[in-house]
């Protein structure tokens, strides 16, 4: 074992010494290899970082992997809001508060809905009651409800429509919602007479506020005249509204005015004349468990509200993972092919070097150097050279990735958690450089081994 290790280290030291002797020729021959490694590593890293950013977008829009989205349209064919064995559990859950916000326990209809008779409830209230029974029965820990509406807010004295999502507190966990300033909803916000709200950066700009340093109040004009408390600023998702400027005739795109409001205090203030739409239930079952949860939710709510009343969609498709693997394979293959072309110059340099060292090789063979030692010493010269070129190329790729403007490339999506440089891309680049170096060194090494010692000494 020690002999093998000593021989390997000795061959590497000898290869490095030979590279230092002919460094100018080797440097010129390795420019193509280094550029190919840098390009391949950068493209693979950019693809993987883009996939990670895309995953952030998908989680913000569709929830974490394994999230099932349920919409219910009561058909009126079922006479009960919940199956008999779940009805009592649902009522008990509502009476206890039912952890309206999922894992955080924020938001929700609370116990006030229990006293409402089923016959006098709206569709939204019936569905919410069924949601509470389902969550209690199957002990769902991560869930959220959401609904879309439009709030008319007074921004710097100007009545402005703001696209708003009415959410429960668990929405932030299911969608991994990130807040740039301020905070996400808390349990204490449920009892506030001024509904807590999170807004986009554009809303603050319209109010003339540079930074949210504390809770900020904004007046709401419709659908109810009240005061909202801004507690946080949402991270941008890249959405923008575009229009044609009548003066210049050019298309102008601006970030949309969006907000999220906590459901419990908001619904409490709505007048009875305002008809609520049925909220959407989202359950995060976990990676690989979305299909099972999708079937469970369909069967449960179809039994409650009638056949085909429930539509569930699982966000686990697996296409992005397959695309990333295919992309990496294609880019790696193209990079290796380019490096092989660049290594042709290294083969020529190595052949010339072997011819110039025939006398040296003959002397070494005469003093007992084995064919194997000669073979590996010549081959390792190419391997060490391409590895050095690969390390330099990887360094260039890392620097390039740090200066790439991801926000601009992803249409304004604010990348707050910039993914680190993927080590797999660096390892692929280094392995490809080593493999190409080994292939480029085989031919010169075979030529060196076939030299007869007596002929080499006479050369």
Coordinates of C-alpha atoms in Angstrom, one line a residue:
X1 CA 0.0 0.0 0.0
X2 CA 2.8 2.4 0.9
X3 CA 4.6 1.6 -2.3
X4 CA 1.6 2.4 -4.4
X5 CA 1.0 5.7 -2.5
X6 CA 4.7 6.6 -2.8
X7 CA 4.7 5.8 -6.5
X8 CA 1.6 7.9 -7.1
X9 CA 2.9 10.9 -5.2
X10 CA 6.2 10.6 -7.0
X11 CA 4.5 10.5 -10.4
X12 CA 2.4 13.6 -9.6
X13 CA 5.5 15.5 -8.4
X14 CA 7.4 14.5 -11.5
X15 CA 4.4 15.5 -13.7
X16 CA 4.2 18.9 -12.1
X17 CA 8.0 19.4 -12.6
X18 CA 7.7 18.7 -16.3
X19 CA 4.8 21.1 -16.6
X20 CA 6.9 23.8 -15.0
X21 CA 9.6 23.2 -17.5
X22 CA 7.3 23.5 -20.5
X23 CA 4.8 25.8 -19.0
X24 CA 4.6 28.2 -22.0
X25 CA 3.7 25.4 -24.4
X26 CA 1.3 23.7 -22.0
X27 CA -0.4 27.0 -21.1
X28 CA -1.1 27.7 -24.8
X29 CA -2.5 24.3 -25.3
X30 CA -4.8 24.5 -22.2
X31 CA -6.5 27.7 -23.1
X32 CA -9.2 25.8 -24.9
X33 CA -9.7 23.3 -22.1
X34 CA -9.9 26.1 -19.4
X35 CA -12.4 28.1 -21.5
X36 CA -14.5 25.0 -22.1
X37 CA -14.5 24.0 -18.4
X38 CA -15.5 27.6 -17.4
X39 CA -18.3 27.7 -19.9
X40 CA -19.6 24.3 -19.0
X41 CA -19.4 24.9 -15.3
X42 CA -21.1 28.2 -15.6
X43 CA -24.0 26.9 -17.7
X44 CA -24.6 24.0 -15.4
X45 CA -24.4 26.2 -12.3
X46 CA -26.7 28.8 -13.9
X47 CA -29.2 26.0 -14.8
X48 CA -29.2 24.7 -11.3
X49 CA -29.5 28.1 -9.7
X50 CA -32.3 29.0 -12.1
X51 CA -34.1 25.8 -11.1
X52 CA -33.7 26.7 -7.4
X53 CA -35.1 30.2 -8.0
X54 CA -37.9 28.7 -10.1
X55 CA -38.7 26.4 -7.2
X56 CA -39.0 29.5 -5.0
X57 CA -41.4 31.0 -7.4
X58 CA -43.4 27.8 -7.7
X59 CA -43.6 27.5 -3.9
X60 CA -44.7 31.1 -3.6
X61 CA -47.5 30.6 -6.2
X62 CA -48.5 26.9 -5.8
X63 CA -47.2 26.0 -2.3
X64 CA -44.4 23.6 -1.2
X65 CA -44.0 20.3 -3.0
X66 CA -46.7 18.0 -1.9
X67 CA -49.4 20.7 -1.5
X68 CA -52.9 19.9 -2.6
X69 CA -55.2 22.7 -3.6
X70 CA -59.0 22.1 -3.1
X71 CA -61.9 24.1 -4.4
X72 CA -65.5 23.2 -3.5
X73 CA -68.6 24.0 -5.4
X74 CA -71.6 22.7 -3.3
X75 CA -74.1 21.0 -5.6
X76 CA -76.9 21.0 -3.0
X77 CA -77.2 17.2 -3.3
X78 CA -75.9 16.5 0.1
X79 CA -78.0 17.4 3.2
X80 CA -75.1 17.7 5.7
X81 CA -72.0 19.8 5.8
X82 CA -70.0 17.0 7.2
X83 CA -70.3 13.2 7.3
X84 CA -71.9 12.0 10.5
X85 CA -68.7 10.8 12.1
X86 CA -67.0 14.1 11.3
X87 CA -69.8 16.5 12.2
X88 CA -69.2 16.5 15.9
X89 CA -65.4 16.8 15.4
X90 CA -66.0 19.8 13.2
X91 CA -68.2 21.5 15.7
X92 CA -65.8 20.8 18.5
X93 CA -62.9 22.2 16.4
X94 CA -64.8 25.4 15.6
X95 CA -65.8 25.8 19.2
X96 CA -62.1 25.5 20.2
X97 CA -60.9 27.9 17.5
X98 CA -59.8 25.1 15.2
X99 CA -56.3 26.4 14.7
X100 CA -57.5 28.6 11.9
X101 CA -54.1 29.4 10.5
X102 CA -52.8 25.8 10.3
X103 CA -49.5 25.2 12.0
X104 CA -49.3 28.8 13.3
X105 CA -52.8 28.8 14.7
X106 CA -53.6 32.2 13.1
X107 CA -56.8 33.4 11.5
X108 CA -60.0 31.5 10.9
X109 CA -63.7 31.5 11.4
X110 CA -63.5 30.7 15.2
X111 CA -66.3 29.7 17.5
X112 CA -68.7 32.4 16.3
X113 CA -69.7 30.3 13.3
X114 CA -70.8 27.4 15.4
X115 CA -74.0 29.1 16.5
X116 CA -75.1 29.7 13.0
X117 CA -77.6 27.1 11.9
X118 CA -76.7 25.1 8.8
X119 CA -79.8 26.1 7.0
X120 CA -79.0 29.8 7.4
X121 CA -75.4 29.6 6.4
X122 CA -73.9 30.8 3.1
X123 CA -72.0 28.5 0.9
X124 CA -68.7 30.0 2.1
X125 CA -69.6 29.4 5.8
X126 CA -70.8 25.8 5.0
X127 CA -67.5 25.0 3.2
X128 CA -65.4 26.6 6.0
X129 CA -67.3 24.5 8.5
X130 CA -66.5 21.4 6.5
X131 CA -62.9 22.4 6.2
X132 CA -62.6 22.6 10.0
X133 CA -64.2 19.2 10.4
X134 CA -61.8 17.7 7.8
X135 CA -58.7 19.3 9.5
X136 CA -59.8 18.1 12.9
X137 CA -60.7 14.6 11.8
X138 CA -57.4 13.9 9.9
X139 CA -55.2 16.0 12.2
X140 CA -53.8 18.2 9.5
X141 CA -50.9 20.2 10.8
X142 CA -50.0 22.4 7.8
X143 CA -52.9 24.0 5.9
X144 CA -54.3 27.3 4.8
X145 CA -57.3 28.9 3.2
X146 CA -57.2 31.7 0.7
X147 CA -59.6 33.8 -1.4
X148 CA -59.1 36.7 -3.8
X149 CA -60.8 40.1 -3.6
X150 CA -60.1 43.7 -4.4
X151 CA -59.6 46.3 -1.7
X152 CA -60.1 50.0 -2.5
X153 CA -57.5 51.8 -0.4
X154 CA -56.7 55.5 0.0
X155 CA -53.0 55.8 -1.0
X156 CA -51.7 59.3 -0.5
X157 CA -55.3 60.6 -0.7
X158 CA -56.0 58.8 -4.0
X159 CA -58.6 56.0 -4.1
X160 CA -56.7 53.0 -5.6
X161 CA -57.8 49.4 -6.2
X162 CA -55.4 46.8 -4.8
X163 CA -55.5 43.1 -5.7
X164 CA -55.8 41.3 -2.4
X165 CA -55.6 37.7 -1.2
X166 CA -57.5 37.0 2.0
X167 CA -55.5 34.3 3.8
X168 CA -55.2 32.4 7.0
X169 CA -52.0 32.5 9.0
X170 CA -50.8 29.1 7.8
X171 CA -50.6 30.5 4.3
X172 CA -47.1 31.8 5.0
X173 CA -45.8 28.3 5.9
X174 CA -47.5 26.4 3.0
X175 CA -46.3 29.0 0.4
X176 CA -43.0 29.8 2.2
X177 CA -43.9 33.4 1.9
X178 CA -41.0 35.8 2.5
X179 CA -41.4 39.2 4.0
X180 CA -38.8 41.9 3.0
X181 CA -39.8 44.3 5.8
X182 CA -41.8 43.9 8.9
X183 CA -43.3 40.5 9.8
X184 CA -45.8 37.9 8.9
X185 CA -49.2 37.6 10.6
X186 CA -49.2 36.5 14.2
X187 CA -51.9 35.0 16.5
X188 CA -52.4 38.3 18.2
X189 CA -53.6 39.9 14.9
X190 CA -56.8 37.9 15.1
X191 CA -58.4 40.1 17.7
X192 CA -57.4 43.4 16.2
X193 CA -60.2 45.7 15.2
X194 CA -57.9 47.0 12.4
X195 CA -57.3 44.1 10.1
X196 CA -53.6 43.3 9.7
X197 CA -52.4 43.5 6.1
X198 CA -49.1 42.9 4.1
X199 CA -48.5 44.9 1.0
X200 CA -46.2 44.9 -2.0
X201 CA -43.4 47.4 -2.3
X202 CA -45.5 49.3 -4.9
X203 CA -48.2 50.1 -2.3
X204 CA -45.6 51.7 -0.1
X205 CA -44.3 53.7 -3.0
X206 CA -47.8 54.9 -3.8
X207 CA -48.1 56.0 -0.2
X208 CA -44.8 57.9 -0.4
X209 CA -43.2 55.7 2.2
X210 CA -39.6 54.7 1.7
X211 CA -39.3 52.0 4.3
X212 CA -41.6 50.3 6.8
X213 CA -40.1 50.9 10.2
X214 CA -43.2 49.9 12.2
X215 CA -46.9 49.3 11.9
X216 CA -48.5 51.7 9.4
X217 CA -52.2 52.4 9.0
X218 CA -54.0 52.9 5.7
X219 CA -57.6 53.7 5.2
X220 CA -59.8 51.2 3.4
X221 CA -62.8 52.6 1.4
X222 CA -64.4 49.4 0.0
X223 CA -65.8 46.8 0.5
X224 CA -65.9 48.2 4.0
X225 CA -64.9 51.6 5.4
X226 CA -62.2 50.7 7.9
X227 CA -58.6 51.1 8.8
X228 CA -56.0 48.5 7.9
X229 CA -52.7 48.1 9.7
X230 CA -49.7 47.3 7.5
X231 CA -47.4 45.0 9.4
X232 CA -45.1 43.8 6.6
X233 CA -43.9 44.2 3.0
X234 CA -44.1 41.2 0.6
X235 CA -41.3 40.0 -1.6
X236 CA -42.0 40.7 -5.2
X237 CA -42.9 37.8 -7.5
X238 CA -42.0 39.5 -10.8
X239 CA -45.6 40.2 -11.9
X240 CA -46.2 43.5 -13.6
X241 CA -49.0 45.4 -15.3
X242 CA -48.2 46.8 -18.7
X243 CA -49.9 49.7 -20.7
X244 CA -49.1 51.9 -23.6
X245 CA -48.1 55.5 -22.7
X246 CA -50.4 57.8 -24.7
X247 CA -47.7 60.4 -25.0
X248 CA -44.7 58.3 -26.1
X249 CA -46.6 55.3 -27.5
X250 CA -44.2 53.0 -25.7
X251 CA -45.2 50.1 -23.5
X252 CA -44.6 50.7 -19.8
X253 CA -44.6 48.0 -17.2
X254 CA -45.1 48.6 -13.6
X255 CA -45.2 46.4 -10.6
X256 CA -48.7 45.5 -9.5
X257 CA -50.3 46.7 -6.3
X258 CA -50.9 43.6 -4.3
X259 CA -51.7 42.8 -0.6
X260 CA -52.6 40.0 1.8
X261 CA -55.1 40.5 4.6
X262 CA -55.7 38.2 7.5
X263 CA -59.1 36.5 7.2
X264 CA -60.5 36.6 10.7
X265 CA -60.6 40.3 11.4
X266 CA -61.4 41.1 7.7
X267 CA -64.5 38.8 7.5
X268 CA -65.7 40.0 10.9
X269 CA -66.0 43.6 9.6
X270 CA -67.7 42.7 6.3
X271 CA -71.4 43.8 6.2
X272 CA -74.0 41.1 5.7
X273 CA -74.8 42.4 2.2
X274 CA -71.4 41.5 0.9
X275 CA -71.5 38.0 -0.6
X276 CA -68.4 36.0 0.1
X277 CA -66.9 33.6 -2.4
X278 CA -66.0 30.1 -1.3
X279 CA -62.4 30.0 -0.1
X280 CA -59.8 27.6 -1.3
X281 CA -58.2 25.0 1.0
X282 CA -54.6 24.1 0.7
X283 CA -53.0 21.2 2.6
X284 CA -49.3 20.5 2.6
X285 CA -49.0 16.8 2.9
X286 CA -45.3 16.5 2.3
X287 CA -43.0 15.5 -0.5
X288 CA -44.3 12.3 -2.2
X289 CA -47.7 12.3 -0.4
X290 CA -49.6 14.7 -2.5
X291 CA -51.4 12.1 -4.6
X292 CA -52.6 10.3 -1.5
X293 CA -53.9 13.5 0.1
X294 CA -55.5 14.5 -3.2
X295 CA -57.6 11.3 -3.3
X296 CA -58.5 11.6 0.3
X297 CA -59.7 15.2 0.0
X298 CA -61.8 14.5 -3.2
X299 CA -63.5 11.6 -1.6
X300 CA -64.2 13.4 1.7
X301 CA -65.7 16.6 0.2
X302 CA -67.6 14.8 -2.6
X303 CA -69.3 12.8 0.2
X304 CA -70.1 16.1 2.0
X305 CA -71.3 18.3 -0.8
X306 CA -72.3 15.9 -3.6
X307 CA -70.7 14.1 -6.5
X308 CA -68.1 16.2 -8.4
X309 CA -68.4 19.1 -6.0
X310 CA -64.7 18.9 -5.0
X311 CA -61.8 19.6 -7.4
X312 CA -58.3 18.9 -6.0
X313 CA -55.0 19.5 -7.6
X314 CA -51.6 18.1 -6.5
X315 CA -48.6 20.3 -7.3
X316 CA -46.2 17.4 -7.6
X317 CA -45.5 16.8 -11.2
X318 CA -41.7 16.0 -11.3
X319 CA -41.2 17.6 -14.6
X320 CA -38.8 20.3 -13.3
X321 CA -36.5 17.6 -11.8
X322 CA -36.5 15.6 -15.1
X323 CA -35.7 18.8 -17.0
X324 CA -32.8 19.7 -14.7
X325 CA -31.2 16.3 -15.1
X326 CA -31.6 16.3 -18.9
X327 CA -30.3 19.8 -19.1
X328 CA -27.2 18.9 -17.0
X329 CA -26.6 15.8 -19.1
X330 CA -26.8 17.7 -22.4
X331 CA -24.6 20.6 -21.2
X332 CA -22.0 18.2 -19.8
X333 CA -21.9 16.2 -23.0
X334 CA -21.4 19.3 -25.1
X335 CA -18.7 20.6 -22.7
X336 CA -16.8 17.4 -22.8
X337 CA -16.9 17.4 -26.6
X338 CA -15.5 20.9 -26.7
X339 CA -12.8 20.0 -24.2
X340 CA -11.8 16.9 -26.3
X341 CA -11.3 19.3 -29.3
X342 CA -9.3 21.6 -27.1
X343 CA -7.2 18.6 -25.8
X344 CA -6.1 17.8 -29.3
X345 CA -3.5 20.6 -29.0
X346 CA -2.4 19.1 -25.7
X347 CA -1.9 15.7 -27.4
X348 CA 0.4 17.3 -30.0
X349 CA 2.4 19.1 -27.3
X350 CA 2.7 15.9 -25.3
X351 CA 3.9 13.9 -28.4
X352 CA 6.6 16.5 -29.1
X353 CA 7.6 16.5 -25.5
X354 CA 7.9 12.6 -25.5
X355 CA 10.1 12.8 -28.7
X356 CA 12.3 15.3 -27.0
X357 CA 12.6 13.1 -23.9
X358 CA 13.5 9.8 -25.6
X359 CA 17.0 9.8 -24.3
X360 CA 15.8 10.6 -20.8
X361 CA 13.2 7.8 -21.0
X362 CA 15.9 5.3 -22.2
X363 CA 18.2 6.1 -19.3
X364 CA 15.3 5.7 -16.8
X365 CA 14.4 2.3 -18.3
X366 CA 18.1 1.3 -18.2
X367 CA 18.2 2.1 -14.5
X368 CA 15.1 -0.1 -13.8
X369 CA 12.1 2.2 -14.3
X370 CA 9.1 -0.1 -15.2
X371 CA 6.8 0.4 -18.2
X372 CA 4.0 1.1 -15.8
X373 CA 6.0 3.9 -14.1
X374 CA 6.8 5.5 -17.4
X375 CA 3.2 5.2 -18.6
X376 CA 1.7 6.9 -15.6
X377 CA 4.3 9.6 -15.4
X378 CA 3.6 10.7 -19.0
X379 CA -0.2 10.4 -18.7
X380 CA -0.3 12.2 -15.4
X381 CA 1.4 15.2 -17.0
X382 CA -1.7 15.7 -19.1
X383 CA -4.1 15.0 -16.2
X384 CA -2.4 17.5 -13.9
X385 CA -2.3 20.1 -16.7
X386 CA -6.1 19.8 -17.4
X387 CA -6.9 19.7 -13.7
X388 CA -5.1 23.0 -13.2
X389 CA -6.9 24.4 -16.3
X390 CA -10.2 23.1 -14.8
X391 CA -9.6 24.7 -11.4
X392 CA -9.0 28.0 -13.1
X393 CA -12.1 27.6 -15.3
X394 CA -14.2 26.8 -12.2
X395 CA -12.9 29.9 -10.5
X396 CA -13.9 32.0 -13.5
X397 CA -17.4 30.4 -13.5
X398 CA -17.9 31.1 -9.7
X399 CA -16.9 34.8 -10.2
X400 CA -19.3 35.0 -13.2
X401 CA -22.2 33.5 -11.3
X402 CA -21.7 36.0 -8.5
X403 CA -22.1 39.0 -10.8
X404 CA -25.1 37.6 -12.8
X405 CA -28.2 39.8 -12.1
X406 CA -30.7 37.2 -11.3
X407 CA -33.4 39.8 -10.4
X408 CA -33.3 41.1 -14.0
X409 CA -33.2 37.7 -15.6
X410 CA -36.3 36.6 -13.6
X411 CA -38.5 39.5 -14.7
X412 CA -38.1 41.5 -11.5
X413 CA -38.5 38.6 -9.0
X414 CA -36.7 39.6 -5.9
X415 CA -34.1 36.9 -5.1
X416 CA -33.6 37.5 -1.4
X417 CA -32.2 34.0 -0.8
X418 CA -29.7 33.7 -3.6
X419 CA -28.8 30.0 -4.0
X420 CA -25.1 29.2 -3.4
X421 CA -22.9 28.1 -6.2
X422 CA -23.8 24.4 -6.7
X423 CA -20.8 22.1 -5.8
X424 CA -22.1 19.5 -8.3
X425 CA -21.4 21.9 -11.2
X426 CA -17.8 22.4 -9.9
X427 CA -17.3 18.6 -9.4
X428 CA -18.7 17.9 -12.9
X429 CA -16.3 20.4 -14.4
X430 CA -13.3 19.1 -12.5
X431 CA -14.2 15.4 -13.4
X432 CA -14.6 16.3 -17.0
X433 CA -11.2 18.1 -17.1
X434 CA -9.5 15.1 -15.4
X435 CA -11.1 12.6 -17.8
X436 CA -10.1 14.6 -20.9
X437 CA -6.6 14.9 -19.5
X438 CA -6.4 11.2 -19.0
X439 CA -7.6 10.6 -22.6
X440 CA -5.2 13.1 -24.0
X441 CA -2.3 11.5 -22.1
X442 CA -2.9 7.9 -23.1
X443 CA -1.5 8.2 -26.7
X444 CA 1.8 9.9 -25.6
X445 CA 2.2 7.5 -22.7
X446 CA 1.7 4.4 -25.0
X447 CA 4.4 5.8 -27.4
X448 CA 6.8 6.4 -24.5
X449 CA 6.3 2.8 -23.2
X450 CA 7.0 1.3 -26.6
X451 CA 10.4 3.0 -26.9
X452 CA 13.2 0.4 -26.5
X453 CA 15.8 1.4 -23.9
X454 CA 18.8 0.6 -26.2
X455 CA 17.3 2.7 -29.0
X456 CA 16.5 5.5 -26.7
X457 CA 20.0 5.6 -25.3
X458 CA 21.5 5.7 -28.8
X459 CA 19.1 8.5 -29.8

